[in-house]
Amino acid sequence: MRKIWLLCVITALSTAGFSQGPPLGGGAGRRGGGQISAIGHFYGKVEDAKTNKGMDGASVQLIQTKYDPATHKQKDTIISGMITGRKGDFSLENLPIFGNFRLKITAIGYTTYEQKVAFDLKGLRGAAGAAGAGSAGGGNTGGGDNGDNPQQQQAMSRALQALNAVDKDLGNIKLSEDAQSLEQVTVTASKPLITMGVDRKIYNVEKDIAAQGGSATDVMKNVPSVQVDIDGNVTLRNSTPTIFVDGRPTTLTLDQIPADAIQSVEIITNPGAKYDASGGTSGILNIVLKKNRKAGYNGNIRAGIDQRGHGNFGGDINIKQGKINFFLAGFFNDRKSISTGQINRYTFNQPSYPPDSLSESDYSVNKGYFAFGRGGFDYLIDNRNTLTLTGNIVHGTFTPYTNSDLFVDTVTAGGSRDSYTRRVTSTNSQFNNHGAMVSFKHTFPRSGEEWSADVNYSQGTNDNNNLVSSEIHNVKEGPLSSTYDQQQIGNGTNKYFTAQTDYTLPFGEKGKFETGLRAAIRNIYSLNNIDTLNAQNQFEVEGLLSSEYTYRDRVFAGYATYSNAIKNFSYQLGLRVESSDYKGTQHFTGDSLNITGTDTASVQYPTTGFFSNRYPLSFFPSIFLTQKLTDNQDLQLSYSRRIDRPSFQQLFPFTDYSDSLNLSRGNPNLKPQFTNSFELTYSLIYAGNANFLASAYYKNTTDLITRLASEGVNPVNHRAVIINTYVNAKSSFVGGLEFIARNTITPWWDITGNLNIFTSKINTIDTGEFAVAPIGEQWSYYAKAFNTFKITKALSFQLSGDFTSKTVLPPGGSAANGGNSGHGWGGTVSGNANGYNRPNGGVDAAIRYEFLKNHTAALTLSVQDVFRTRVSDVYTYSATYTQEYDRRRDPQFFRLQFNWRFGKFDMALFKRKDTKAEMDQGIQGGGGPAN
């Protein structure tokens, strides 16, 4: 077709040349309206200068300078453009054959290529002239055969040359790598340590070099609003948060998730109706795991060793080709943790015991390992539908042991009596966890409209064998008085299933409606056998002290939210409805259990016990109101209502005798606690991308679940004992002020600070003899600072510190943090009304050196608790005892970590997006300015 057009052009031009005689390329070309001359064709191939291989995804543009009558200036206009194919080929067709052009080829990571190009019109002019001469000569012969006319033959030959002139091969064009461009891309992609969202704060773990080689517990130490004690227990604004992984509940504990597998942590202090209503006195910590979707392949390899010679290694890889995105990660961590502790306890008012004082010194070592694997794929069915399958597996084995020295001084009518016990506790523990998630997402033609659905299943199991051996002496180093051995064998299973669907529908320019349904079902099994030595020196089960139970809870929920904006004022209104139920069965290990008392009366214990409860529909509204004060200032007021349902540990009416000094029992009559949360937040973004966040919050809880001491009877020796149980207190409140600021002091120093000033109060109930008076209101504060110093381009240093003042023990907790790993309980224990933590703080540091090309490799040396100041120092009291307990764990602990990242990125998707926008402006719009 192009050749036919060219012949027509030559004929037309030759005719015009003999009839009118103007120069070729003048008015004749314009009188055709630009259509007859749009037959040009440029083509070629783009190659990598090093490998000489074709480059997929390079952007090719043909630019021409034209006169703009609107501005009366010359401007660059995109005439044509495309993205190269897999072999690097490009072909630009239907081009104007007159004028000068500029070919521009770009690819991320490569130097931009520009070259002036044009069609060779000399041959075209010659062909036109020869055609005109041949036509005139043919007329003079009086009608001879054109094929025999030498002038016409010459004209046809030149016409064929003209065909080649407008069908031009530009050859193989080489692009060279641009190292400076690669560095700029890396810097542009870097995220700040803290990102402020509308309803959350996002902590980017990749910026925390001190946590590398550790677990999620180490990550949480530097997360704003979060506190972590030496045992890894996490609180959010002094309350236990709900833990999510990728937006869903999990059976994983924080110490089972490698820090290197985490992309970010989302801190949601006042969740809206879209989120689970559980966890009322606190918020949500959502751990987002890494899943890279960059085209091409990329990954990381890492390894490390600590000061005790225990190592870790792992890696991850992501491959995206075509419609498939595949990801795989694996980690192995070998650990040894050492802790020391001291307990001083004074017991009084015990029904069957004289007052005594206990002094206990503990030395504990926990050795073991855990392995973590995760993999999956995304299948891009088409531009609007994506299917994702993800799976994970975790295995761990630990063998902790504790050596304890116990000194007891008992006060009797005849004076005091001393005793010394040497106790050795050894445990063999194994845990396994595996889970899978299938999700589907569909986007509609309307921007912002989408529907998603997912099914998530996880299962955790554990097996524990605990042996306690005690040697009792009247005095230390004295003769042996007696021995006592106890064995505790337990195992459990925790199965968690969730199904959820969400739909989003935009309204107008700023409006949005969201709705969804969710079902969560959890099944728990637990076996806990306590064995003692019999007369034959063999272990046998103490049926009255052992337990076996199964438990199931279900939560069904639906939600709807609507958001919109009126000028600078935006709002979101939401309502969540939940219904839940639970049932549990307690199995005894014996067929028939009898206790014979001193009066020889026999008491029959049932072999099984069944209890259940059902909570009707509960409504949980939420409101978010945001006023944009200026372009960089916002003020937000939010409200939500949430719930904490009793955990199975709090409901289970079985007394745990595994620790004779701390007996505990659940209360099946517990009611859920409801919390109304209010939060006012001011946000400011100022120079250098720095930001400041100030929040005032208040949470009021009714029927707070808390612990309380009560009197009971030991079923083995029939002596009266004090048992810690759970009750619904009248109410409690938590309130405070929180400030978060991130600032760049100098180009090489960035600092993030967090200060939380808070107070809490519990109003207890009068349960009789062992009731405790309400705890007075106590103001406390918590502060942390995170500093990053960029010493050179390759060397950086981080220094972080935290301090907590005297703090009343948390007034409440979450019954749904999900982090029990199959240990058999439904959640964490709620707060204790009696006691406080003494002041505590510490400093951590890390230094990182990057090397190799583009800084793809790095060495990191980190140390925690630099000055050996971080300690757990807790004071508790009740109507029957006072206790001081302080512990220290792994002070001044060093870890050396190596990391190497690799990959070859295919940026074609990003280039296609950019080129499409350029094409929309240039080609589809009839030409537009070139970049």
CSV table of N, CA and C in Angstrom, one decimal, residues 728-812:
chain,number,residue,atom,x,y,z
A,728,ASN,N,-15.6,-9.0,86.2
A,728,ASN,CA,-15.9,-7.8,85.5
A,728,ASN,C,-15.9,-6.6,86.5
A,729,ALA,N,-15.0,-5.7,86.3
A,729,ALA,CA,-14.9,-4.6,87.2
A,729,ALA,C,-16.0,-3.6,86.7
A,730,LYS,N,-16.2,-2.5,87.5
A,730,LYS,CA,-17.3,-1.6,87.2
A,730,LYS,C,-16.9,-0.9,85.8
A,731,SER,N,-15.8,-0.3,85.8
A,731,SER,CA,-15.4,0.5,84.6
A,731,SER,C,-13.9,0.9,84.7
A,732,SER,N,-13.4,1.4,83.6
A,732,SER,CA,-12.1,2.0,83.6
A,732,SER,C,-12.0,3.0,82.5
A,733,PHE,N,-11.0,3.8,82.6
A,733,PHE,CA,-10.7,4.7,81.5
A,733,PHE,C,-9.2,4.9,81.3
A,734,VAL,N,-8.9,5.2,80.0
A,734,VAL,CA,-7.5,5.4,79.6
A,734,VAL,C,-7.5,6.7,78.8
A,735,GLY,N,-6.6,7.6,79.1
A,735,GLY,CA,-6.6,8.9,78.4
A,735,GLY,C,-5.2,9.4,78.3
A,736,GLY,N,-4.9,10.2,77.3
A,736,GLY,CA,-3.5,10.7,77.2
A,736,GLY,C,-3.3,11.6,76.0
A,737,LEU,N,-2.1,12.1,75.9
A,737,LEU,CA,-1.6,12.9,74.8
A,737,LEU,C,-0.4,12.2,74.1
A,738,GLU,N,-0.4,12.2,72.8
A,738,GLU,CA,0.7,11.6,72.1
A,738,GLU,C,1.2,12.5,71.0
A,739,PHE,N,2.6,12.6,71.0
A,739,PHE,CA,3.2,13.5,70.0
A,739,PHE,C,4.2,12.6,69.2
A,740,ILE,N,4.2,12.8,67.9
A,740,ILE,CA,5.2,12.1,67.0
A,740,ILE,C,5.7,13.2,66.0
A,741,ALA,N,7.0,13.2,65.9
A,741,ALA,CA,7.6,14.2,65.0
A,741,ALA,C,8.8,13.6,64.3
A,742,ARG,N,8.8,13.8,63.0
A,742,ARG,CA,10.0,13.4,62.2
A,742,ARG,C,10.6,14.6,61.5
A,743,ASN,N,11.9,14.8,61.6
A,743,ASN,CA,12.5,16.0,61.1
A,743,ASN,C,13.9,15.6,60.6
A,744,THR,N,14.3,16.3,59.6
A,744,THR,CA,15.7,16.2,59.1
A,744,THR,C,16.5,17.4,59.6
A,745,ILE,N,17.3,17.1,60.6
A,745,ILE,CA,18.1,18.2,61.2
A,745,ILE,C,19.1,18.8,60.3
A,746,THR,N,19.9,17.9,59.7
A,746,THR,CA,20.8,18.2,58.6
A,746,THR,C,20.7,17.2,57.5
A,747,PRO,N,21.4,17.5,56.4
A,747,PRO,CA,21.3,16.5,55.3
A,747,PRO,C,21.7,15.1,55.7
A,748,TRP,N,22.5,15.0,56.8
A,748,TRP,CA,23.0,13.7,57.2
A,748,TRP,C,22.4,13.2,58.5
A,749,TRP,N,21.4,13.9,59.1
A,749,TRP,CA,20.9,13.5,60.4
A,749,TRP,C,19.3,13.6,60.3
A,750,ASP,N,18.7,12.5,60.5
A,750,ASP,CA,17.2,12.4,60.5
A,750,ASP,C,16.8,11.8,61.9
A,751,ILE,N,15.8,12.5,62.5
A,751,ILE,CA,15.3,12.0,63.8
A,751,ILE,C,13.8,11.9,63.9
A,752,THR,N,13.4,10.8,64.5
A,752,THR,CA,11.9,10.6,64.8
A,752,THR,C,11.7,10.5,66.3
A,753,GLY,N,10.9,11.3,66.8
A,753,GLY,CA,10.6,11.2,68.3
A,753,GLY,C,9.2,10.9,68.6
A,754,ASN,N,8.9,10.3,69.7
A,754,ASN,CA,7.6,9.9,70.1
A,754,ASN,C,7.5,10.1,71.6
A,755,LEU,N,6.4,10.8,72.0
A,755,LEU,CA,6.2,11.0,73.5
A,755,LEU,C,4.7,10.7,73.7
A,756,ASN,N,4.4,9.9,74.7
A,756,ASN,CA,3.1,9.5,75.1
A,756,ASN,C,2.9,9.8,76.6
A,757,ILE,N,2.0,10.7,76.9
A,757,ILE,CA,1.7,11.0,78.3
A,757,ILE,C,0.3,10.5,78.5
A,758,PHE,N,0.1,9.6,79.5
A,758,PHE,CA,-1.2,8.9,79.6
A,758,PHE,C,-1.5,8.6,81.1
A,759,THR,N,-2.8,8.3,81.3
A,759,THR,CA,-3.2,8.0,82.7
A,759,THR,C,-4.3,6.9,82.5
A,760,SER,N,-4.6,6.2,83.6
A,760,SER,CA,-5.7,5.2,83.6
A,760,SER,C,-6.2,5.0,85.0
A,761,LYS,N,-7.4,4.4,85.1
A,761,LYS,CA,-8.0,4.2,86.4
A,761,LYS,C,-9.0,3.0,86.3
A,762,ILE,N,-9.0,2.2,87.3
A,762,ILE,CA,-9.9,1.0,87.3
A,762,ILE,C,-10.8,1.2,88.5
A,763,ASN,N,-12.1,1.1,88.3
A,763,ASN,CA,-13.1,1.0,89.4
A,763,ASN,C,-13.5,-0.5,89.6
A,764,THR,N,-12.9,-1.1,90.7
A,764,THR,CA,-13.2,-2.5,90.9
A,764,THR,C,-14.5,-2.7,91.6
A,765,ILE,N,-14.9,-4.0,91.8
A,765,ILE,CA,-16.2,-4.3,92.5
A,765,ILE,C,-15.9,-5.0,93.8
A,766,ASP,N,-16.8,-5.0,94.7
A,766,ASP,CA,-16.7,-5.6,96.0
A,766,ASP,C,-17.1,-7.0,96.0
A,767,THR,N,-16.1,-7.9,96.0
A,767,THR,CA,-16.5,-9.3,96.0
A,767,THR,C,-16.3,-10.0,97.3
A,768,GLY,N,-16.2,-9.2,98.4
A,768,GLY,CA,-16.1,-9.8,99.7
A,768,GLY,C,-14.7,-9.7,100.3
A,769,GLU,N,-14.2,-10.8,100.9
A,769,GLU,CA,-13.1,-10.7,101.8
A,769,GLU,C,-11.8,-10.3,101.0
A,770,PHE,N,-11.7,-10.6,99.8
A,770,PHE,CA,-10.4,-10.3,99.1
A,770,PHE,C,-10.6,-9.2,98.1
A,771,ALA,N,-11.6,-8.4,98.2
A,771,ALA,CA,-11.8,-7.2,97.3
A,771,ALA,C,-10.6,-6.2,97.5
A,772,VAL,N,-10.3,-5.6,96.4
A,772,VAL,CA,-9.2,-4.6,96.5
A,772,VAL,C,-9.8,-3.2,96.1
A,773,ALA,N,-9.4,-2.2,96.9
A,773,ALA,CA,-9.9,-0.9,96.6
A,773,ALA,C,-9.5,-0.4,95.2
A,774,PRO,N,-10.3,0.6,94.7
A,774,PRO,CA,-10.0,1.1,93.4
A,774,PRO,C,-8.6,1.7,93.3
A,775,ILE,N,-8.0,1.5,92.2
A,775,ILE,CA,-6.6,2.0,92.0
A,775,ILE,C,-6.7,3.5,91.7
A,776,GLY,N,-5.9,4.3,92.4
A,776,GLY,CA,-5.9,5.7,92.2
A,776,GLY,C,-5.4,6.1,90.8
A,777,GLU,N,-5.8,7.2,90.3
A,777,GLU,CA,-5.3,7.7,88.9
A,777,GLU,C,-3.8,8.0,89.0
A,778,GLN,N,-3.1,7.5,88.0
A,778,GLN,CA,-1.7,7.6,87.9
A,778,GLN,C,-1.3,8.1,86.6
A,779,TRP,N,-0.6,9.3,86.5
A,779,TRP,CA,-0.1,9.8,85.3
A,779,TRP,C,1.3,9.2,85.0
A,780,SER,N,1.5,8.8,83.8
A,780,SER,CA,2.8,8.2,83.4
A,780,SER,C,3.2,8.7,82.0
A,781,TYR,N,4.4,8.5,81.6
A,781,TYR,CA,4.8,8.9,80.2
A,781,TYR,C,5.8,7.9,79.6
A,782,TYR,N,5.8,7.9,78.3
A,782,TYR,CA,6.7,7.0,77.6
A,782,TYR,C,7.3,7.8,76.4
A,783,ALA,N,8.6,7.7,76.3
A,783,ALA,CA,9.3,8.4,75.2
A,783,ALA,C,10.3,7.6,74.5
A,784,LYS,N,10.4,7.8,73.2
A,784,LYS,CA,11.5,7.1,72.4
A,784,LYS,C,11.9,8.0,71.3
A,785,ALA,N,13.2,7.8,70.9
A,785,ALA,CA,13.8,8.6,69.9
A,785,ALA,C,14.5,7.7,68.9
A,786,PHE,N,14.5,8.0,67.6
A,786,PHE,CA,15.1,7.1,66.6
A,786,PHE,C,15.9,8.1,65.7
A,787,ASN,N,17.3,7.9,65.8
A,787,ASN,CA,18.2,8.8,65.0
A,787,ASN,C,18.8,8.0,63.9
A,788,THR,N,18.9,8.6,62.7
A,788,THR,CA,19.6,8.0,61.6
A,788,THR,C,20.7,9.0,61.1
A,789,PHE,N,21.9,8.6,61.1
A,789,PHE,CA,23.0,9.4,60.7
A,789,PHE,C,23.6,8.9,59.4
A,790,LYS,N,23.7,9.7,58.3
A,790,LYS,CA,24.3,9.3,57.1
A,790,LYS,C,25.7,9.8,57.1
A,791,ILE,N,26.6,9.0,57.5
A,791,ILE,CA,28.0,9.5,57.6
A,791,ILE,C,28.7,9.7,56.3
A,792,THR,N,28.6,8.7,55.4
A,792,THR,CA,29.0,8.8,54.0
A,792,THR,C,27.9,8.2,53.2
A,793,LYS,N,28.1,8.1,51.8
A,793,LYS,CA,27.1,7.5,51.0
A,793,LYS,C,27.0,6.0,51.3
A,794,ALA,N,28.0,5.4,51.8
A,794,ALA,CA,28.0,4.0,52.1
A,794,ALA,C,27.9,3.6,53.6
A,795,LEU,N,28.0,4.6,54.5
A,795,LEU,CA,28.1,4.3,55.9
A,795,LEU,C,27.0,5.0,56.6
A,796,SER,N,26.2,4.3,57.4
A,796,SER,CA,25.1,5.0,58.1
A,796,SER,C,25.1,4.4,59.6
A,797,PHE,N,24.5,5.2,60.5
A,797,PHE,CA,24.5,4.8,61.9
A,797,PHE,C,23.1,5.1,62.5
A,798,GLN,N,22.6,4.2,63.3
A,798,GLN,CA,21.3,4.4,63.9
A,798,GLN,C,21.5,4.3,65.4
A,799,LEU,N,20.8,5.2,66.1
A,799,LEU,CA,20.8,5.2,67.6
A,799,LEU,C,19.4,5.5,68.1
A,800,SER,N,18.9,4.5,68.9
A,800,SER,CA,17.5,4.7,69.4
A,800,SER,C,17.5,4.5,70.9
A,801,GLY,N,16.6,5.1,71.5
A,801,GLY,CA,16.4,4.9,73.0
A,801,GLY,C,15.0,5.1,73.4
A,802,ASP,N,14.7,4.5,74.5
A,802,ASP,CA,13.3,4.7,75.1
A,802,ASP,C,13.3,4.7,76.6
A,803,PHE,N,12.3,5.3,77.2
A,803,PHE,CA,12.2,5.4,78.6
A,803,PHE,C,10.7,5.4,79.0
A,804,THR,N,10.4,4.6,80.0
A,804,THR,CA,9.0,4.6,80.5
A,804,THR,C,9.1,4.9,82.0
A,805,SER,N,8.2,5.8,82.4
A,805,SER,CA,8.1,6.2,83.8
A,805,SER,C,7.4,5.1,84.6
A,806,LYS,N,7.2,5.3,85.9
A,806,LYS,CA,6.4,4.4,86.7
A,806,LYS,C,5.0,4.3,86.1
A,807,THR,N,4.5,3.1,85.9
A,807,THR,CA,3.3,2.9,85.1
A,807,THR,C,2.4,1.8,85.8
A,808,VAL,N,1.1,2.2,86.0
A,808,VAL,CA,0.2,1.2,86.5
A,808,VAL,C,0.0,0.1,85.5
A,809,LEU,N,-0.1,-1.1,86.0
A,809,LEU,CA,-0.2,-2.3,85.0
A,809,LEU,C,-1.4,-2.0,84.2
A,810,PRO,N,-1.3,-2.5,82.9
A,810,PRO,CA,-2.4,-2.1,81.9
A,810,PRO,C,-3.8,-2.5,82.4
A,811,PRO,N,-4.7,-1.5,82.3
A,811,PRO,CA,-6.1,-1.8,82.9
A,811,PRO,C,-6.9,-2.7,82.0
A,812,GLY,N,-6.4,-3.1,80.9
A,812,GLY,CA,-7.2,-4.0,80.0
A,812,GLY,C,-6.4,-4.5,78.9
